[in-house]
């Protein structure tokens, strides 16, 4: 069984050993899984040309480890428990045996539709069990899944489909979110019309009752296709370094990057981190509220929990439907033992009032988790007092799409917790702070750029179709280290507090947004000449999006124009990227070489006019005065 650390002394011992001899440590962890063939070598990792290989020569299938491996002892244990959008609809649960059967049927359906090992499949689906089943069905036959969050627009879906050269899109007819119905299949049709030439088949899972537009040459209903499929499907033998999935995420350029994870290392790390960070015990019922469209859903709704033989809960709906007590209602209804959510959700629910959690029995909760962005002190205390009743330690887990799993976090009941601090590294993880020259920032009570020194099993392998980009973004800046893009501080006891991005990435409600991506979308509006986007402090979302715009539109009132801009962004990316605030300006502050000074714009958006730096060297210093005036600050 995968190691589960029990106390502080064991953590300290295991951590020290894991850094001294990572190969021995990871070999012991990997040994607890089912391998078709054991590895020849634990790792071969080179950060210079980004050649990362774990469990070299090993052969496995991750779904054998998620499912088949548990059948002897957990066939009738609930693997997946699904709570519907509408609380009066039926809860659906799958035992390990039922989930294995469903995954095999779906895998056989993919094969019958011409999918073979190495093909890319886009999964564009709401939070229904069929999404988890399709993820695992792909992994079963060695097809590479790329889940695209169902809130993304047709354009964003088409871009990702093309980049991945996907042969198939799997979607649903609709998506139910609170009282809203989103026409998912119609968005797929639009993406196909924009141009997804590689797509041969669109498989559609039926949720609604209404007729939908149908393209007879490529569209197929899943319930027709799966009907006669066998419940047995031999798992494809995969190399430890074969691709498991691609997940697109934003960077500082306009083009989303396809983060690539592989089979062996991802398996070992997600299981190990899940068991330890959540201290999962056999009878526990674990719930992560993330969407499977993000890495959190991949690693800690599907793979980590299933690898550990856990009961994992999946929720279709939204935190405020039918009312702001929904999360707490679900916790009480299913006696949730570990609850993992995002600071933005905590802040939003905190604003709805204490009476919501007070209405429900939350005594089953043993561990609380947060992820995605720094959690502010006020929200941390509310979570601790109102939800955990000061009895459930909060694990503030820091990680990224690129890291595959949680790297820095308290261990509940084992290491201490401190508001705003992700705290301590997991075994095998060696975080360091460096300055902009790459010099190590040592000692405590210091700040720096957060890097990770040694390779770990679930780290990014490449950015799909563009290995140079992967090298440049993460490994070139500081030789021999992985650069996270985050700034961090280390306190007097060595705990790490992650402050936020130091690059042109905004974190909106825990969702990563590239400023260039949003600017490109805004610039699609015919009356926008140029734009600059920055993040600004937002009470609920953590960061909001502030857009400065140069336009040829001559109006005294811009309300309609601003709405059009927001609609343009929703169409190009999705509603989550809509700017919260827009200001029309006559120019943007630029350096003499023409670079937009976002640092100045960021301060002004935050109503902070102090320390704007030496603006006299700008190409157009007068514009700073104009923008400050429009914003009403001096
Ligand atoms: C970025 C990664 C990891 C899943 C969700 C987001 C920020 C993440 C924390 C935390 C402070 C955090 C970082 C990171 N972030 N967790 N506990 N405290 N910041 O994944 O979209 O890949 O974004 O989210 O800035 O770099 P992602």
PDB file of N, CA, C and O in Angstrom, residues 111-159:
ATOM      1  N   UNK A 111     -13.266   2.139 -29.401  1.00  0.00           N
ATOM      2  CA  UNK A 111     -12.581   1.271 -30.375  1.00  0.00           C
ATOM      3  C   UNK A 111     -13.454   1.042 -31.602  1.00  0.00           C
ATOM      4  O   UNK A 111     -12.983   1.109 -32.736  1.00  0.00           O
ATOM      5  N   UNK A 112     -14.746   0.758 -31.356  1.00  0.00           N
ATOM      6  CA  UNK A 112     -15.668   0.492 -32.463  1.00  0.00           C
ATOM      7  C   UNK A 112     -15.813   1.713 -33.360  1.00  0.00           C
ATOM      8  O   UNK A 112     -16.206   1.608 -34.515  1.00  0.00           O
ATOM      9  N   UNK A 113     -15.489   2.883 -32.816  1.00  0.00           N
ATOM     10  CA  UNK A 113     -15.539   4.101 -33.619  1.00  0.00           C
ATOM     11  C   UNK A 113     -14.165   4.511 -34.138  1.00  0.00           C
ATOM     12  O   UNK A 113     -13.924   5.684 -34.432  1.00  0.00           O
ATOM     13  N   UNK A 114     -13.280   3.545 -34.215  1.00  0.00           N
ATOM     14  CA  UNK A 114     -12.017   3.764 -34.914  1.00  0.00           C
ATOM     15  C   UNK A 114     -10.908   4.396 -34.090  1.00  0.00           C
ATOM     16  O   UNK A 114      -9.882   4.813 -34.621  1.00  0.00           O
ATOM     17  N   UNK A 115     -11.107   4.486 -32.774  1.00  0.00           N
ATOM     18  CA  UNK A 115     -10.072   5.114 -31.942  1.00  0.00           C
ATOM     19  C   UNK A 115      -9.031   4.069 -31.540  1.00  0.00           C
ATOM     20  O   UNK A 115      -9.381   2.973 -31.097  1.00  0.00           O
ATOM     21  N   UNK A 116      -7.765   4.430 -31.698  1.00  0.00           N
ATOM     22  CA  UNK A 116      -6.698   3.532 -31.278  1.00  0.00           C
ATOM     23  C   UNK A 116      -5.702   4.292 -30.408  1.00  0.00           C
ATOM     24  O   UNK A 116      -5.780   5.523 -30.288  1.00  0.00           O
ATOM     25  N   UNK A 117      -4.770   3.550 -29.839  1.00  0.00           N
ATOM     26  CA  UNK A 117      -3.752   4.120 -28.951  1.00  0.00           C
ATOM     27  C   UNK A 117      -3.083   5.344 -29.599  1.00  0.00           C
ATOM     28  O   UNK A 117      -2.705   5.300 -30.766  1.00  0.00           O
ATOM     29  N   UNK A 118      -2.956   6.406 -28.847  1.00  0.00           N
ATOM     30  CA  UNK A 118      -2.270   7.602 -29.336  1.00  0.00           C
ATOM     31  C   UNK A 118      -3.198   8.642 -29.953  1.00  0.00           C
ATOM     32  O   UNK A 118      -2.819   9.803 -30.093  1.00  0.00           O
ATOM     33  N   UNK A 119      -4.431   8.258 -30.326  1.00  0.00           N
ATOM     34  CA  UNK A 119      -5.374   9.242 -30.872  1.00  0.00           C
ATOM     35  C   UNK A 119      -5.751  10.237 -29.784  1.00  0.00           C
ATOM     36  O   UNK A 119      -5.881   9.870 -28.617  1.00  0.00           O
ATOM     37  N   UNK A 120      -5.971  11.494 -30.187  1.00  0.00           N
ATOM     38  CA  UNK A 120      -6.430  12.500 -29.224  1.00  0.00           C
ATOM     39  C   UNK A 120      -7.943  12.643 -29.298  1.00  0.00           C
ATOM     40  O   UNK A 120      -8.528  12.665 -30.393  1.00  0.00           O
ATOM     41  N   UNK A 121      -8.554  12.732 -28.117  1.00  0.00           N
ATOM     42  CA  UNK A 121     -10.005  12.883 -28.029  1.00  0.00           C
ATOM     43  C   UNK A 121     -10.317  14.081 -27.141  1.00  0.00           C
ATOM     44  O   UNK A 121      -9.799  14.176 -26.026  1.00  0.00           O
ATOM     45  N   UNK A 122     -11.145  14.990 -27.643  1.00  0.00           N
ATOM     46  CA  UNK A 122     -11.568  16.133 -26.830  1.00  0.00           C
ATOM     47  C   UNK A 122     -12.822  15.732 -26.063  1.00  0.00           C
ATOM     48  O   UNK A 122     -13.786  15.221 -26.651  1.00  0.00           O
ATOM     49  N   UNK A 123     -12.808  15.954 -24.752  1.00  0.00           N
ATOM     50  CA  UNK A 123     -14.000  15.706 -23.941  1.00  0.00           C
ATOM     51  C   UNK A 123     -14.547  17.064 -23.521  1.00  0.00           C
ATOM     52  O   UNK A 123     -13.886  17.810 -22.790  1.00  0.00           O
ATOM     53  N   UNK A 124     -15.720  17.409 -24.023  1.00  0.00           N
ATOM     54  CA  UNK A 124     -16.326  18.719 -23.770  1.00  0.00           C
ATOM     55  C   UNK A 124     -17.684  18.442 -23.145  1.00  0.00           C
ATOM     56  O   UNK A 124     -18.696  18.354 -23.828  1.00  0.00           O
ATOM     57  N   UNK A 125     -17.672  18.225 -21.833  1.00  0.00           N
ATOM     58  CA  UNK A 125     -18.871  17.720 -21.168  1.00  0.00           C
ATOM     59  C   UNK A 125     -19.082  18.360 -19.809  1.00  0.00           C
ATOM     60  O   UNK A 125     -18.124  18.775 -19.163  1.00  0.00           O
ATOM     61  N   UNK A 126     -20.324  18.404 -19.366  1.00  0.00           N
ATOM     62  CA  UNK A 126     -20.594  18.895 -18.015  1.00  0.00           C
ATOM     63  C   UNK A 126     -20.174  17.870 -16.963  1.00  0.00           C
ATOM     64  O   UNK A 126     -19.680  16.784 -17.283  1.00  0.00           O
ATOM     65  N   UNK A 127     -20.421  18.201 -15.707  1.00  0.00           N
ATOM     66  CA  UNK A 127     -20.005  17.341 -14.596  1.00  0.00           C
ATOM     67  C   UNK A 127     -21.007  16.208 -14.375  1.00  0.00           C
ATOM     68  O   UNK A 127     -21.741  16.175 -13.388  1.00  0.00           O
ATOM     69  N   UNK A 128     -21.001  15.269 -15.310  1.00  0.00           N
ATOM     70  CA  UNK A 128     -21.850  14.074 -15.185  1.00  0.00           C
ATOM     71  C   UNK A 128     -20.930  12.859 -15.109  1.00  0.00           C
ATOM     72  O   UNK A 128     -19.777  12.930 -15.540  1.00  0.00           O
ATOM     73  N   UNK A 129     -21.410  11.740 -14.543  1.00  0.00           N
ATOM     74  CA  UNK A 129     -20.530  10.570 -14.395  1.00  0.00           C
ATOM     75  C   UNK A 129     -19.913  10.140 -15.729  1.00  0.00           C
ATOM     76  O   UNK A 129     -18.789   9.639 -15.768  1.00  0.00           O
ATOM     77  N   UNK A 130     -20.674  10.354 -16.817  1.00  0.00           N
ATOM     78  CA  UNK A 130     -20.179   9.935 -18.133  1.00  0.00           C
ATOM     79  C   UNK A 130     -18.870  10.624 -18.501  1.00  0.00           C
ATOM     80  O   UNK A 130     -18.080  10.085 -19.279  1.00  0.00           O
ATOM     81  N   UNK A 131     -18.627  11.821 -17.958  1.00  0.00           N
ATOM     82  CA  UNK A 131     -17.345  12.486 -18.233  1.00  0.00           C
ATOM     83  C   UNK A 131     -16.200  11.696 -17.581  1.00  0.00           C
ATOM     84  O   UNK A 131     -15.190  11.404 -18.227  1.00  0.00           O
ATOM     85  N   UNK A 132     -16.390  11.339 -16.308  1.00  0.00           N
ATOM     86  CA  UNK A 132     -15.350  10.550 -15.630  1.00  0.00           C
ATOM     87  C   UNK A 132     -15.161   9.212 -16.355  1.00  0.00           C
ATOM     88  O   UNK A 132     -14.031   8.736 -16.530  1.00  0.00           O
ATOM     89  N   UNK A 133     -16.261   8.627 -16.784  1.00  0.00           N
ATOM     90  CA  UNK A 133     -16.191   7.337 -17.483  1.00  0.00           C
ATOM     91  C   UNK A 133     -15.434   7.483 -18.804  1.00  0.00           C
ATOM     92  O   UNK A 133     -14.585   6.647 -19.146  1.00  0.00           O
ATOM     93  N   UNK A 134     -15.694   8.569 -19.531  1.00  0.00           N
ATOM     94  CA  UNK A 134     -14.993   8.769 -20.807  1.00  0.00           C
ATOM     95  C   UNK A 134     -13.495   9.015 -20.596  1.00  0.00           C
ATOM     96  O   UNK A 134     -12.675   8.551 -21.377  1.00  0.00           O
ATOM     97  N   UNK A 135     -13.149   9.773 -19.547  1.00  0.00           N
ATOM     98  CA  UNK A 135     -11.731   9.991 -19.235  1.00  0.00           C
ATOM     99  C   UNK A 135     -11.038   8.637 -19.067  1.00  0.00           C
ATOM    100  O   UNK A 135     -10.000   8.352 -19.675  1.00  0.00           O
ATOM    101  N   UNK A 136     -11.649   7.781 -18.241  1.00  0.00           N
ATOM    102  CA  UNK A 136     -11.040   6.478 -17.955  1.00  0.00           C
ATOM    103  C   UNK A 136     -11.092   5.551 -19.172  1.00  0.00           C
ATOM    104  O   UNK A 136     -10.179   4.746 -19.378  1.00  0.00           O
ATOM    105  N   UNK A 137     -12.141   5.685 -19.982  1.00  0.00           N
ATOM    106  CA  UNK A 137     -12.246   4.850 -21.189  1.00  0.00           C
ATOM    107  C   UNK A 137     -11.109   5.173 -22.150  1.00  0.00           C
ATOM    108  O   UNK A 137     -10.535   4.279 -22.781  1.00  0.00           O
ATOM    109  N   UNK A 138     -10.788   6.462 -22.271  1.00  0.00           N
ATOM    110  CA  UNK A 138      -9.651   6.849 -23.114  1.00  0.00           C
ATOM    111  C   UNK A 138      -8.381   6.194 -22.579  1.00  0.00           C
ATOM    112  O   UNK A 138      -7.616   5.577 -23.328  1.00  0.00           O
ATOM    113  N   UNK A 139      -8.159   6.357 -21.261  1.00  0.00           N
ATOM    114  CA  UNK A 139      -6.941   5.819 -20.654  1.00  0.00           C
ATOM    115  C   UNK A 139      -6.881   4.293 -20.809  1.00  0.00           C
ATOM    116  O   UNK A 139      -5.805   3.715 -20.950  1.00  0.00           O
ATOM    117  N   UNK A 140      -8.048   3.656 -20.788  1.00  0.00           N
ATOM    118  CA  UNK A 140      -8.104   2.193 -20.911  1.00  0.00           C
ATOM    119  C   UNK A 140      -7.482   1.707 -22.211  1.00  0.00           C
ATOM    120  O   UNK A 140      -6.810   0.688 -22.253  1.00  0.00           O
ATOM    121  N   UNK A 141      -7.739   2.453 -23.293  1.00  0.00           N
ATOM    122  CA  UNK A 141      -7.262   1.997 -24.615  1.00  0.00           C
ATOM    123  C   UNK A 141      -6.063   2.806 -25.108  1.00  0.00           C
ATOM    124  O   UNK A 141      -5.646   2.678 -26.259  1.00  0.00           O
ATOM    125  N   UNK A 142      -5.537   3.683 -24.250  1.00  0.00           N
ATOM    126  CA  UNK A 142      -4.343   4.441 -24.638  1.00  0.00           C
ATOM    127  C   UNK A 142      -4.627   5.635 -25.523  1.00  0.00           C
ATOM    128  O   UNK A 142      -3.714   6.211 -26.115  1.00  0.00           O
ATOM    129  N   UNK A 143      -5.904   6.037 -25.608  1.00  0.00           N
ATOM    130  CA  UNK A 143      -6.213   7.280 -26.325  1.00  0.00           C
ATOM    131  C   UNK A 143      -5.907   8.434 -25.369  1.00  0.00           C
ATOM    132  O   UNK A 143      -6.005   8.287 -24.154  1.00  0.00           O
ATOM    133  N   UNK A 144      -5.515   9.567 -25.926  1.00  0.00           N
ATOM    134  CA  UNK A 144      -5.083  10.702 -25.091  1.00  0.00           C
ATOM    135  C   UNK A 144      -6.253  11.647 -24.913  1.00  0.00           C
ATOM    136  O   UNK A 144      -6.753  12.208 -25.888  1.00  0.00           O
ATOM    137  N   UNK A 145      -6.711  11.784 -23.657  1.00  0.00           N
ATOM    138  CA  UNK A 145      -7.854  12.686 -23.473  1.00  0.00           C
ATOM    139  C   UNK A 145      -7.398  14.115 -23.276  1.00  0.00           C
ATOM    140  O   UNK A 145      -6.352  14.378 -22.675  1.00  0.00           O
ATOM    141  N   UNK A 146      -8.190  15.027 -23.817  1.00  0.00           N
ATOM    142  CA  UNK A 146      -7.976  16.435 -23.530  1.00  0.00           C
ATOM    143  C   UNK A 146      -9.336  17.003 -23.167  1.00  0.00           C
ATOM    144  O   UNK A 146     -10.194  17.198 -24.023  1.00  0.00           O
ATOM    145  N   UNK A 147      -9.539  17.201 -21.879  1.00  0.00           N
ATOM    146  CA  UNK A 147     -10.820  17.716 -21.416  1.00  0.00           C
ATOM    147  C   UNK A 147     -10.812  19.231 -21.593  1.00  0.00           C
ATOM    148  O   UNK A 147      -9.864  19.902 -21.187  1.00  0.00           O
ATOM    149  N   UNK A 148     -11.840  19.736 -22.238  1.00  0.00           N
ATOM    150  CA  UNK A 148     -11.982  21.189 -22.385  1.00  0.00           C
ATOM    151  C   UNK A 148     -13.164  21.607 -21.520  1.00  0.00           C
ATOM    152  O   UNK A 148     -14.279  21.096 -21.692  1.00  0.00           O
ATOM    153  N   UNK A 149     -12.921  22.498 -20.570  1.00  0.00           N
ATOM    154  CA  UNK A 149     -13.952  22.988 -19.648  1.00  0.00           C
ATOM    155  C   UNK A 149     -15.190  23.411 -20.444  1.00  0.00           C
ATOM    156  O   UNK A 149     -15.090  24.163 -21.423  1.00  0.00           O
ATOM    157  N   UNK A 150     -16.354  22.917 -20.021  1.00  0.00           N
ATOM    158  CA  UNK A 150     -17.576  23.134 -20.803  1.00  0.00           C
ATOM    159  C   UNK A 150     -18.053  24.582 -20.784  1.00  0.00           C
ATOM    160  O   UNK A 150     -19.022  24.927 -21.460  1.00  0.00           O
ATOM    161  N   UNK A 151     -17.367  25.464 -20.048  1.00  0.00           N
ATOM    162  CA  UNK A 151     -17.700  26.889 -20.081  1.00  0.00           C
ATOM    163  C   UNK A 151     -16.939  27.638 -21.164  1.00  0.00           C
ATOM    164  O   UNK A 151     -17.178  28.815 -21.393  1.00  0.00           O
ATOM    165  N   UNK A 152     -16.022  26.956 -21.852  1.00  0.00           N
ATOM    166  CA  UNK A 152     -15.285  27.619 -22.920  1.00  0.00           C
ATOM    167  C   UNK A 152     -16.143  27.786 -24.157  1.00  0.00           C
ATOM    168  O   UNK A 152     -17.062  27.001 -24.418  1.00  0.00           O
ATOM    169  N   UNK A 153     -15.824  28.806 -24.956  1.00  0.00           N
ATOM    170  CA  UNK A 153     -16.605  29.126 -26.154  1.00  0.00           C
ATOM    171  C   UNK A 153     -16.252  28.196 -27.312  1.00  0.00           C
ATOM    172  O   UNK A 153     -15.277  27.441 -27.262  1.00  0.00           O
ATOM    173  N   UNK A 154     -17.046  28.304 -28.383  1.00  0.00           N
ATOM    174  CA  UNK A 154     -16.813  27.509 -29.597  1.00  0.00           C
ATOM    175  C   UNK A 154     -15.421  27.783 -30.156  1.00  0.00           C
ATOM    176  O   UNK A 154     -14.715  26.866 -30.577  1.00  0.00           O
ATOM    177  N   UNK A 155     -15.016  29.055 -30.146  1.00  0.00           N
ATOM    178  CA  UNK A 155     -13.704  29.415 -30.684  1.00  0.00           C
ATOM    179  C   UNK A 155     -12.600  28.751 -29.863  1.00  0.00           C
ATOM    180  O   UNK A 155     -11.669  28.170 -30.413  1.00  0.00           O
ATOM    181  N   UNK A 156     -12.709  28.844 -28.538  1.00  0.00           N
ATOM    182  CA  UNK A 156     -11.696  28.249 -27.658  1.00  0.00           C
ATOM    183  C   UNK A 156     -11.661  26.729 -27.850  1.00  0.00           C
ATOM    184  O   UNK A 156     -10.593  26.116 -27.874  1.00  0.00           O
ATOM    185  N   UNK A 157     -12.830  26.129 -28.002  1.00  0.00           N
ATOM    186  CA  UNK A 157     -12.911  24.685 -28.231  1.00  0.00           C
ATOM    187  C   UNK A 157     -12.261  24.311 -29.563  1.00  0.00           C
ATOM    188  O   UNK A 157     -11.475  23.356 -29.639  1.00  0.00           O
ATOM    189  N   UNK A 158     -12.552  25.093 -30.595  1.00  0.00           N
ATOM    190  CA  UNK A 158     -11.975  24.816 -31.912  1.00  0.00           C
ATOM    191  C   UNK A 158     -10.448  24.952 -31.869  1.00  0.00           C
ATOM    192  O   UNK A 158      -9.729  24.102 -32.409  1.00  0.00           O
ATOM    193  N   UNK A 159      -9.950  26.002 -31.199  1.00  0.00           N
ATOM    194  CA  UNK A 159      -8.493  26.202 -31.097  1.00  0.00           C
ATOM    195  C   UNK A 159      -7.824  24.986 -30.467  1.00  0.00           C
ATOM    196  O   UNK A 159      -6.795  24.504 -30.936  1.00  0.00           O
TER     197      UNK A 159
END
